[in-house]
Structure formats: structure tokens, C-alpha cells
PDB file of C-alpha atoms in Angstrom:
ATOM      1  CA  MET H   1      -6.621 -21.663  14.155  1.00 52.00           C
ATOM      2  CA  THR H   2      -5.008 -19.960  17.218  1.00 59.00           C
ATOM      3  CA  THR H   3      -5.015 -16.038  17.055  1.00 64.00           C
ATOM      4  CA  SER H   4      -1.034 -16.278  16.590  1.00 79.00           C
ATOM      5  CA  THR H   5      -1.000 -19.238  14.039  1.00 86.00           C
ATOM      6  CA  ALA H   6      -3.429 -16.583  12.450  1.00 89.00           C
ATOM      7  CA  LEU H   7      -1.423 -13.540  13.010  1.00 92.00           C
ATOM      8  CA  ASP H   8       1.806 -15.234  11.617  1.00 92.00           C
ATOM      9  CA  SER H   9      -0.388 -16.322   8.198  1.00 93.00           C
ATOM     10  CA  PHE H  10      -1.137 -12.837   7.542  1.00 94.00           C
ATOM     11  CA  LEU H  11       1.892 -11.211   8.039  1.00 96.00           C
ATOM     12  CA  ASP H  12       3.611 -14.157   6.375  1.00 96.00           C
ATOM     13  CA  LYS H  13       1.721 -13.519   3.264  1.00 95.00           C
ATOM     14  CA  TRP H  14       2.956  -9.974   2.854  1.00 97.00           C
ATOM     15  CA  ARG H  15       6.526 -11.376   3.588  1.00 97.00           C
ATOM     16  CA  THR H  16       6.568 -12.914   1.054  1.00 96.00           C
ATOM     17  CA  ARG H  17       5.430 -10.666  -1.674  1.00 95.00           C
ATOM     18  CA  TRP H  18       7.859  -8.866  -0.307  1.00 96.00           C
ATOM     19  CA  PRO H  19      10.876 -10.692   0.339  1.00 95.00           C
ATOM     20  CA  GLU H  20      13.519  -7.418  -0.148  1.00 95.00           C
ATOM     21  CA  TRP H  21      11.417  -6.501   3.292  1.00 97.00           C
ATOM     22  CA  GLN H  22      14.086  -8.684   4.718  1.00 96.00           C
ATOM     23  CA  VAL H  23      17.029  -6.377   3.848  1.00 96.00           C
ATOM     24  CA  ALA H  24      14.988  -3.190   4.407  1.00 96.00           C
ATOM     25  CA  GLU H  25      14.182  -4.446   8.421  1.00 97.00           C
ATOM     26  CA  PRO H  26      17.190  -3.762   9.786  1.00 97.00           C
ATOM     27  CA  PHE H  27      16.335  -0.200   9.433  1.00 97.00           C
ATOM     28  CA  ILE H  28      13.067  -0.311  11.540  1.00 97.00           C
ATOM     29  CA  ALA H  29      13.526  -0.518  15.123  1.00 96.00           C
ATOM     30  CA  GLU H  30      13.122  -3.835  16.505  1.00 96.00           C
ATOM     31  CA  SER H  31      10.191  -3.036  18.406  1.00 95.00           C
ATOM     32  CA  GLN H  32       8.174  -1.948  16.051  1.00 96.00           C
ATOM     33  CA  ARG H  33       8.595  -4.594  13.174  1.00 97.00           C
ATOM     34  CA  THR H  34       5.678  -6.532  13.739  1.00 97.00           C
ATOM     35  CA  LEU H  35       2.761  -3.129  13.890  1.00 97.00           C
ATOM     36  CA  VAL H  36       4.880  -1.790  10.681  1.00 98.00           C
ATOM     37  CA  VAL H  37       4.283  -5.256   8.986  1.00 98.00           C
ATOM     38  CA  ALA H  38       0.727  -6.101  10.199  1.00 98.00           C
ATOM     39  CA  TRP H  39      -0.205  -2.775   9.099  1.00 98.00           C
ATOM     40  CA  PHE H  40       1.006  -3.085   5.358  1.00 98.00           C
ATOM     41  CA  ALA H  41      -0.678  -7.109   5.632  1.00 98.00           C
ATOM     42  CA  LEU H  42      -3.674  -4.643   6.045  1.00 98.00           C
ATOM     43  CA  LEU H  43      -3.186  -2.195   3.367  1.00 98.00           C
ATOM     44  CA  GLN H  44      -2.716  -5.146   1.341  1.00 97.00           C
ATOM     45  CA  GLU H  45      -6.200  -6.638   2.150  1.00 97.00           C
ATOM     46  CA  PHE H  46      -7.641  -3.345   1.053  1.00 98.00           C
ATOM     47  CA  ASP H  47      -5.400  -3.641  -2.241  1.00 97.00           C
ATOM     48  CA  ASP H  48      -6.749  -7.101  -2.683  1.00 96.00           C
ATOM     49  CA  ILE H  49     -10.286  -6.044  -2.640  1.00 96.00           C
ATOM     50  CA  LEU H  50      -9.775  -3.005  -4.731  1.00 97.00           C
ATOM     51  CA  ASN H  51      -8.383  -5.336  -7.402  1.00 96.00           C
ATOM     52  CA  ILE H  52     -10.777  -8.257  -7.221  1.00 93.00           C
ATOM     53  CA  ALA H  53     -11.473  -9.880 -10.547  1.00 86.00           C
ATOM     54  CA  GLY H  54     -14.814 -11.509 -11.283  1.00 87.00           C
ATOM     55  CA  ASP H  55     -18.115 -10.660  -9.339  1.00 92.00           C
ATOM     56  CA  PRO H  56     -17.112  -8.185  -6.834  1.00 93.00           C
ATOM     57  CA  MET H  57     -20.031  -8.702  -4.465  1.00 95.00           C
ATOM     58  CA  PRO H  58     -17.659 -11.207  -2.044  1.00 95.00           C
ATOM     59  CA  ALA H  59     -14.976  -8.531  -2.221  1.00 96.00           C
ATOM     60  CA  ASP H  60     -17.660  -5.736  -1.331  1.00 96.00           C
ATOM     61  CA  ALA H  61     -18.819  -6.779   2.013  1.00 97.00           C
ATOM     62  CA  LYS H  62     -15.322  -7.961   3.253  1.00 96.00           C
ATOM     63  CA  LEU H  63     -14.515  -4.184   2.757  1.00 97.00           C
ATOM     64  CA  ALA H  64     -17.932  -3.467   4.331  1.00 97.00           C
ATOM     65  CA  TRP H  65     -16.652  -6.252   7.499  1.00 97.00           C
ATOM     66  CA  TRP H  66     -13.618  -4.505   7.520  1.00 97.00           C
ATOM     67  CA  GLY H  67     -15.237  -0.738   7.955  1.00 97.00           C
ATOM     68  CA  GLU H  68     -17.117  -2.304  11.056  1.00 96.00           C
ATOM     69  CA  GLU H  69     -14.146  -3.571  12.338  1.00 97.00           C
ATOM     70  CA  LEU H  70     -11.744  -0.628  11.967  1.00 97.00           C
ATOM     71  CA  ARG H  71     -14.803   1.819  13.826  1.00 96.00           C
ATOM     72  CA  SER H  72     -14.601  -1.164  17.132  1.00 95.00           C
ATOM     73  CA  TRP H  73     -10.801  -0.674  17.487  1.00 94.00           C
ATOM     74  CA  ALA H  74     -11.697   2.777  19.219  1.00 86.00           C
ATOM     75  CA  ALA H  75     -13.440   0.680  21.544  1.00 85.00           C
ATOM     76  CA  GLN H  76     -10.710  -1.980  21.699  1.00 86.00           C
ATOM     77  CA  ARG H  77     -13.004  -4.576  20.507  1.00 88.00           C
ATOM     78  CA  SER H  78     -11.120  -5.928  17.026  1.00 90.00           C
ATOM     79  CA  ARG H  79     -12.202  -9.370  16.106  1.00 92.00           C
ATOM     80  CA  HIS H  80      -9.229  -9.787  13.482  1.00 94.00           C
ATOM     81  CA  PRO H  81      -5.768 -11.075  14.509  1.00 94.00           C
ATOM     82  CA  LEU H  82      -3.912  -7.725  12.739  1.00 96.00           C
ATOM     83  CA  GLY H  83      -6.180  -5.867  15.078  1.00 95.00           C
ATOM     84  CA  ARG H  84      -4.321  -7.481  17.775  1.00 92.00           C
ATOM     85  CA  VAL H  85      -1.528  -5.752  16.955  1.00 96.00           C
ATOM     86  CA  LEU H  86      -2.815  -2.870  15.295  1.00 97.00           C
ATOM     87  CA  GLU H  87      -5.603  -2.096  17.671  1.00 95.00           C
ATOM     88  CA  PRO H  88      -3.227  -0.460  20.755  1.00 95.00           C
ATOM     89  CA  VAL H  89      -2.511   2.326  18.644  1.00 96.00           C
ATOM     90  CA  ARG H  90      -5.250   5.261  18.928  1.00 95.00           C
ATOM     91  CA  ALA H  91      -5.005   6.167  15.252  1.00 96.00           C
ATOM     92  CA  PRO H  92      -8.130   7.898  13.211  1.00 97.00           C
ATOM     93  CA  TRP H  93      -9.202   4.088  12.393  1.00 97.00           C
ATOM     94  CA  GLY H  94     -13.091   5.876  12.251  1.00 96.00           C
ATOM     95  CA  GLU H  95     -11.522   8.222   9.392  1.00 97.00           C
ATOM     96  CA  LEU H  96      -9.932   4.620   7.618  1.00 98.00           C
ATOM     97  CA  ALA H  97     -13.391   3.237   7.979  1.00 97.00           C
ATOM     98  CA  ALA H  98     -15.296   6.252   6.283  1.00 98.00           C
ATOM     99  CA  ALA H  99     -12.631   6.251   3.156  1.00 98.00           C
ATOM    100  CA  LEU H 100     -12.812   2.578   2.404  1.00 98.00           C
ATOM    101  CA  PRO H 101     -16.087   3.033   0.300  1.00 97.00           C
ATOM    102  CA  ASP H 102     -13.766   4.906  -2.508  1.00 97.00           C
ATOM    103  CA  LEU H 103     -12.154   1.722  -2.807  1.00 97.00           C
ATOM    104  CA  ILE H 104     -15.328   0.218  -5.049  1.00 96.00           C
ATOM    105  CA  GLU H 105     -15.500   3.571  -6.735  1.00 95.00           C
ATOM    106  CA  ALA H 106     -12.052   3.612  -7.672  1.00 96.00           C
ATOM    107  CA  ARG H 107     -12.197   0.146  -9.728  1.00 96.00           C
ATOM    108  CA  ALA H 108     -14.404   2.127 -12.379  1.00 94.00           C
ATOM    109  CA  VAL H 109     -12.020   2.770 -15.194  1.00 94.00           C
ATOM    110  CA  PRO H 110     -11.028   6.337 -14.580  1.00 95.00           C
ATOM    111  CA  VAL H 111     -11.219   9.098 -17.255  1.00 95.00           C
ATOM    112  CA  ASP H 112      -7.690  10.772 -17.631  1.00 95.00           C
ATOM    113  CA  PRO H 113      -4.626  10.000 -14.854  1.00 95.00           C
ATOM    114  CA  ALA H 114      -6.205  12.933 -12.425  1.00 96.00           C
ATOM    115  CA  HIS H 115      -9.283  11.184 -12.726  1.00 96.00           C
ATOM    116  CA  ALA H 116      -7.766   8.046 -11.228  1.00 97.00           C
ATOM    117  CA  GLN H 117      -6.196  10.020  -8.447  1.00 97.00           C
ATOM    118  CA  ARG H 118      -8.628  11.801  -7.046  1.00 97.00           C
ATOM    119  CA  ALA H 119     -10.466   8.661  -7.051  1.00 97.00           C
ATOM    120  CA  LEU H 120      -7.959   7.922  -4.169  1.00 98.00           C
ATOM    121  CA  GLN H 121      -7.425  10.985  -2.713  1.00 97.00           C
ATOM    122  CA  ALA H 122      -9.205  10.539   0.690  1.00 97.00           C
ATOM    123  CA  TYR H 123      -8.382   7.407   1.056  1.00 98.00           C
ATOM    124  CA  GLY H 124      -4.197   7.856   0.453  1.00 97.00           C
ATOM    125  CA  ALA H 125      -4.881  10.664   3.114  1.00 97.00           C
ATOM    126  CA  ALA H 126      -6.715   8.440   5.967  1.00 97.00           C
ATOM    127  CA  VAL H 127      -3.575   6.041   5.236  1.00 98.00           C
ATOM    128  CA  ALA H 128      -0.993   8.653   6.053  1.00 97.00           C
ATOM    129  CA  ALA H 129      -3.015  10.142   8.786  1.00 96.00           C
ATOM    130  CA  VAL H 130      -2.958   6.360  10.307  1.00 97.00           C
ATOM    131  CA  GLU H 131       1.015   6.210   9.748  1.00 97.00           C
ATOM    132  CA  ALA H 132       1.268   9.533  11.359  1.00 96.00           C
ATOM    133  CA  VAL H 133       0.084   8.588  14.518  1.00 96.00           C
ATOM    134  CA  MET H 134       1.536   4.784  14.037  1.00 96.00           C
ATOM    135  CA  PHE H 135       5.133   5.904  13.803  1.00 95.00           C
ATOM    136  CA  ALA H 136       4.576   9.266  15.760  1.00 90.00           C
ATOM    137  CA  THR H 137       6.133  10.999  12.663  1.00 86.00           C
ATOM    138  CA  PRO H 138       4.230  14.441  11.980  1.00 80.00           C
ATOM    139  CA  ALA H 139       2.613  14.813   8.774  1.00 72.00           C
ATOM    140  CA  ARG H 140       5.235  17.570   6.855  1.00 78.00           C
ATOM    141  CA  GLY H 141       4.472  17.650   2.815  1.00 79.00           C
ATOM    142  CA  ASP H 142       2.590  15.166   0.673  1.00 88.00           C
ATOM    143  CA  VAL H 143       2.434  12.333   1.986  1.00 92.00           C
ATOM    144  CA  ALA H 144      -1.185  11.537   0.372  1.00 94.00           C
ATOM    145  CA  THR H 145      -0.171  11.443  -2.909  1.00 94.00           C
ATOM    146  CA  PRO H 146       2.482   8.446  -2.724  1.00 94.00           C
ATOM    147  CA  VAL H 147       0.307   6.343  -1.035  1.00 97.00           C
ATOM    148  CA  VAL H 148      -2.221   7.081  -3.837  1.00 97.00           C
ATOM    149  CA  LEU H 149       0.472   6.460  -6.486  1.00 97.00           C
ATOM    150  CA  GLN H 150       1.472   2.858  -4.651  1.00 97.00           C
ATOM    151  CA  THR H 151      -1.731   2.263  -4.732  1.00 98.00           C
ATOM    152  CA  LEU H 152      -2.523   3.230  -8.293  1.00 97.00           C
ATOM    153  CA  ALA H 153       0.762   1.020  -9.442  1.00 96.00           C
ATOM    154  CA  GLN H 154      -0.033  -1.912  -7.617  1.00 96.00           C
ATOM    155  CA  ARG H 155      -3.433  -1.583  -9.325  1.00 96.00           C
ATOM    156  CA  LEU H 156      -1.880  -1.487 -11.937  1.00 95.00           C
ATOM    157  CA  HIS H 157       0.318  -4.845 -11.861  1.00 92.00           C
ATOM    158  CA  GLU H 158      -2.780  -6.793 -10.609  1.00 93.00           C
ATOM    159  CA  ALA H 159      -5.610  -5.578 -13.253  1.00 93.00           C
ATOM    160  CA  GLY H 160      -3.605  -4.519 -16.131  1.00 92.00           C
ATOM    161  CA  VAL H 161      -5.308  -2.642 -18.808  1.00 92.00           C
ATOM    162  CA  ALA H 162      -8.938  -2.670 -16.144  1.00 92.00           C
ATOM    163  CA  ALA H 163      -6.976   0.096 -14.749  1.00 95.00           C
ATOM    164  CA  VAL H 164      -5.374   2.561 -17.622  1.00 95.00           C
ATOM    165  CA  PRO H 165      -7.196   5.929 -17.770  1.00 95.00           C
ATOM    166  CA  ARG H 166      -9.510   6.122 -20.816  1.00 94.00           C
ATOM    167  CA  SER H 167      -7.166   9.109 -22.139  1.00 94.00           C
ATOM    168  CA  LEU H 168      -4.365   7.072 -22.236  1.00 93.00           C
ATOM    169  CA  LEU H 169      -6.528   3.650 -24.149  1.00 90.00           C
ATOM    170  CA  ALA H 170      -7.608   6.377 -26.755  1.00 86.00           C
ATOM    171  CA  GLN H 171      -4.261   6.605 -27.749  1.00 81.00           C
ATOM    172  CA  ALA H 172      -3.039   4.989 -31.222  1.00 62.00           C
ATOM    173  CA  ASP H 173       0.602   4.727 -29.994  1.00 71.00           C
ATOM    174  CA  GLY H 174       2.263   2.001 -27.952  1.00 69.00           C
ATOM    175  CA  ASP H 175       1.290  -0.102 -25.125  1.00 86.00           C
ATOM    176  CA  ALA H 176      -1.403   2.035 -23.149  1.00 90.00           C
ATOM    177  CA  THR H 177      -0.441  -0.095 -19.583  1.00 91.00           C
ATOM    178  CA  GLN H 178       3.306   0.706 -19.963  1.00 91.00           C
ATOM    179  CA  ARG H 179       2.375   4.302 -20.858  1.00 91.00           C
ATOM    180  CA  TRP H 180       0.807   4.328 -17.578  1.00 94.00           C
ATOM    181  CA  ALA H 181       3.324   2.963 -15.344  1.00 94.00           C
ATOM    182  CA  GLN H 182       5.910   5.514 -17.296  1.00 93.00           C
ATOM    183  CA  GLN H 183       3.650   8.255 -16.061  1.00 94.00           C
ATOM    184  CA  LEU H 184       3.020   6.590 -12.399  1.00 96.00           C
ATOM    185  CA  VAL H 185       6.780   6.490 -11.996  1.00 95.00           C
ATOM    186  CA  ARG H 186       7.273  10.175 -13.008  1.00 94.00           C
ATOM    187  CA  GLN H 187       4.591  11.320 -10.490  1.00 94.00           C
ATOM    188  CA  TRP H 188       6.379   9.580  -7.743  1.00 94.00           C
ATOM    189  CA  PRO H 189       9.557  11.088  -5.959  1.00 90.00           C
ATOM    190  CA  ALA H 190      12.196   8.686  -5.254  1.00 88.00           C
ATOM    191  CA  ARG H 191      12.263   9.079  -1.926  1.00 89.00           C
ATOM    192  CA  VAL H 192       8.606  10.643  -0.700  1.00 92.00           C
ATOM    193  CA  ALA H 193       7.793  12.115   2.717  1.00 90.00           C
ATOM    194  CA  GLY H 194       5.858  10.326   5.663  1.00 91.00           C
ATOM    195  CA  PRO H 195       7.522   8.024   8.144  1.00 95.00           C
ATOM    196  CA  ARG H 196      10.608   5.698   7.537  1.00 96.00           C
ATOM    197  CA  PRO H 197       8.399   2.677   7.484  1.00 97.00           C
ATOM    198  CA  ARG H 198       6.482   4.010   4.651  1.00 96.00           C
ATOM    199  CA  ARG H 199       9.333   5.896   2.913  1.00 96.00           C
ATOM    200  CA  LEU H 200      11.358   2.316   2.912  1.00 97.00           C
ATOM    201  CA  TYR H 201       8.108   0.496   1.851  1.00 97.00           C
ATOM    202  CA  ALA H 202       7.736   3.286  -1.427  1.00 96.00           C
ATOM    203  CA  SER H 203      11.065   2.607  -2.316  1.00 96.00           C
ATOM    204  CA  LEU H 204      10.603  -0.874  -2.926  1.00 96.00           C
ATOM    205  CA  ALA H 205       7.303  -0.393  -4.632  1.00 96.00           C
ATOM    206  CA  ARG H 206       8.623   2.248  -6.601  1.00 95.00           C
ATOM    207  CA  ALA H 207      11.925   0.392  -7.796  1.00 94.00           C
ATOM    208  CA  ARG H 208       8.863  -2.303  -8.938  1.00 92.00           C
ATOM    209  CA  GLN H 209       6.836   0.215 -10.578  1.00 93.00           C
ATOM    210  CA  GLN H 210      10.290   1.691 -12.454  1.00 92.00           C
ATOM    211  CA  ALA H 211      11.027  -1.918 -13.755  1.00 91.00           C
ATOM    212  CA  TRP H 212       7.601  -2.527 -14.930  1.00 86.00           C
ATOM    213  CA  SER H 213       7.354   0.524 -16.745  1.00 87.00           C
ATOM    214  CA  GLN H 214      10.043  -0.681 -18.515  1.00 87.00           C
ATOM    215  CA  GLY H 215       8.905  -3.825 -19.578  1.00 82.00           C
ATOM    216  CA  ARG H 216      10.929  -6.049 -17.381  1.00 82.00           C
ATOM    217  CA  GLU H 217      10.978  -8.058 -14.154  1.00 78.00           C
ATOM    218  CA  LEU H 218      12.755  -5.980 -11.165  1.00 76.00           C
ATOM    219  CA  LYS H 219      15.982  -8.227 -10.453  1.00 79.00           C
ATOM    220  CA  ALA H 220      16.352  -6.938  -6.695  1.00 76.00           C
ATOM    221  CA  THR H 221      19.624  -7.888  -5.415  1.00 86.00           C
ATOM    222  CA  PRO H 222      20.272  -7.526  -1.934  1.00 88.00           C
ATOM    223  CA  VAL H 223      23.114  -5.024  -2.447  1.00 92.00           C
ATOM    224  CA  CYS H 224      20.872  -2.808  -4.776  1.00 91.00           C
ATOM    225  CA  THR H 225      18.094  -3.206  -2.125  1.00 91.00           C
ATOM    226  CA  LEU H 226      20.089  -2.174   0.775  1.00 92.00           C
ATOM    227  CA  LEU H 227      21.644   0.881  -0.913  1.00 92.00           C
ATOM    228  CA  ARG H 228      18.198   2.284  -1.672  1.00 92.00           C
ATOM    229  CA  THR H 229      16.300   1.112   1.475  1.00 92.00           C
ATOM    230  CA  TRP H 230      19.344   3.066   3.226  1.00 93.00           C
ATOM    231  CA  TRP H 231      19.309   5.876   1.679  1.00 91.00           C
ATOM    232  CA  ALA H 232      15.261   6.094   2.050  1.00 92.00           C
ATOM    233  CA  ALA H 233      15.827   5.377   5.511  1.00 92.00           C
ATOM    234  CA  ARG H 234      18.012   8.101   5.653  1.00 89.00           C
ATOM    235  CA  GLY H 235      14.983  10.714   5.593  1.00 72.00           C
TER     236      GLY H 235
END
């Protein structure tokens, strides 16, 4: 497999999971579009490692490899196809690498919602710091918490009840997974701080989470997606 083909496979995997992006993408400068998708594809790799089912050892080894890979980008020694796109950005890759082990700890069932967010706070801050450099947007406001909430929402969708805090599981009324989904939506602003690519991605992810919290699948029509992402793009 050539480097170009391998890169396309990672980009296409992310686009397949987020078909709504084809409506949102025109709000991104054409020169940045491959960079944006490569970055979100990398974050999806981390989500998959966080939400692994079964034996975690292979995923943990993969995460350790990613830590080494990110640290090598400072010296422009990338080995992964995504690195060919992302490595030239002089972002704080070392800080992101240092936060990756938190994903292993975050697999444990949290005691309560606050604990769930704290477990990923350093990771969210590292992601936001990379995005501030990558998209030349100084960090203003709380840019880490929306990343954490989106990561927790994706974990809930992938892991189900294993991702629900114990304090919510202990409540006898209703579905604990739905309660956690609803709580995440309430804390998640409809329009978040951060660079435009993050605002667009968050708007799509929050719409999905809002549908899940209501016990339904999102029917993302092009018109609704266009209006939602236009509003997010305005900042």
C-alpha cells in the first residue's frame, strides 16, 4: 500500500463515520480541508483506543506507539500516514503524547459526572492546545471542556452502560445511559469556543448526542445540517 493510499484509507474511514461533514466542509478553506480531516481522523483513532471492547492490551500497546510517534513529529520523523499531513504543523505534540495515558485511566467507570470530566481534562486541554496552533486561533474561553464532553459522548455511544458514572447507575428511575446522555447535552453549549473546525465538528457531534439522549437516531437532512453548521461557523 502506498503512503497516499494508506492516508486516503484513514481519511475515508473518518468521513464514512461522519457523512454530515460533506455539508460542513465548504465552511473550511479548501487549503485546510485535508489537514482538518487528518486531525479528526487522528482523534478518532484515540477514541477507538479509549472505547476498546475486550482485551485492552493491544489497544494500550497501540496507544504507547502513538505516544512515541507524536514525540517524533517535533524532529519531523513521522512514520504514520496521518503524520505526513500533521507533522509539518509546529503544534505541542509532546504535550498531547503526555496526555494519552489518561485515556487508559478513563476506561474505568467514573464515580460521578465530575470525575468523568476530570479524568479527561488534561487530554481535552492538550487537544485544544494543538488546535489553537494548527488553526491559528488563540484560545479564548473554555476550549477544553467541549472536547471532553464530545469524547465522553462518543464513549457513551460506543461503550454503553460501561461509560455511565456509578452515581447515575445507582438511581433506580429510568435508563442510566439516557440520563448520562441528557446530562452531557445540558453541559454542552450549542455553539462552543475554539477554531472554526472544532465548532463545526462539535455542532455535528452535539446534534447526534441530543438525538441519542431522546432515544432516537439523528436524521441529519442536508438542510438542517447546513443551517446548524452555518451557525457554528459564524463563531
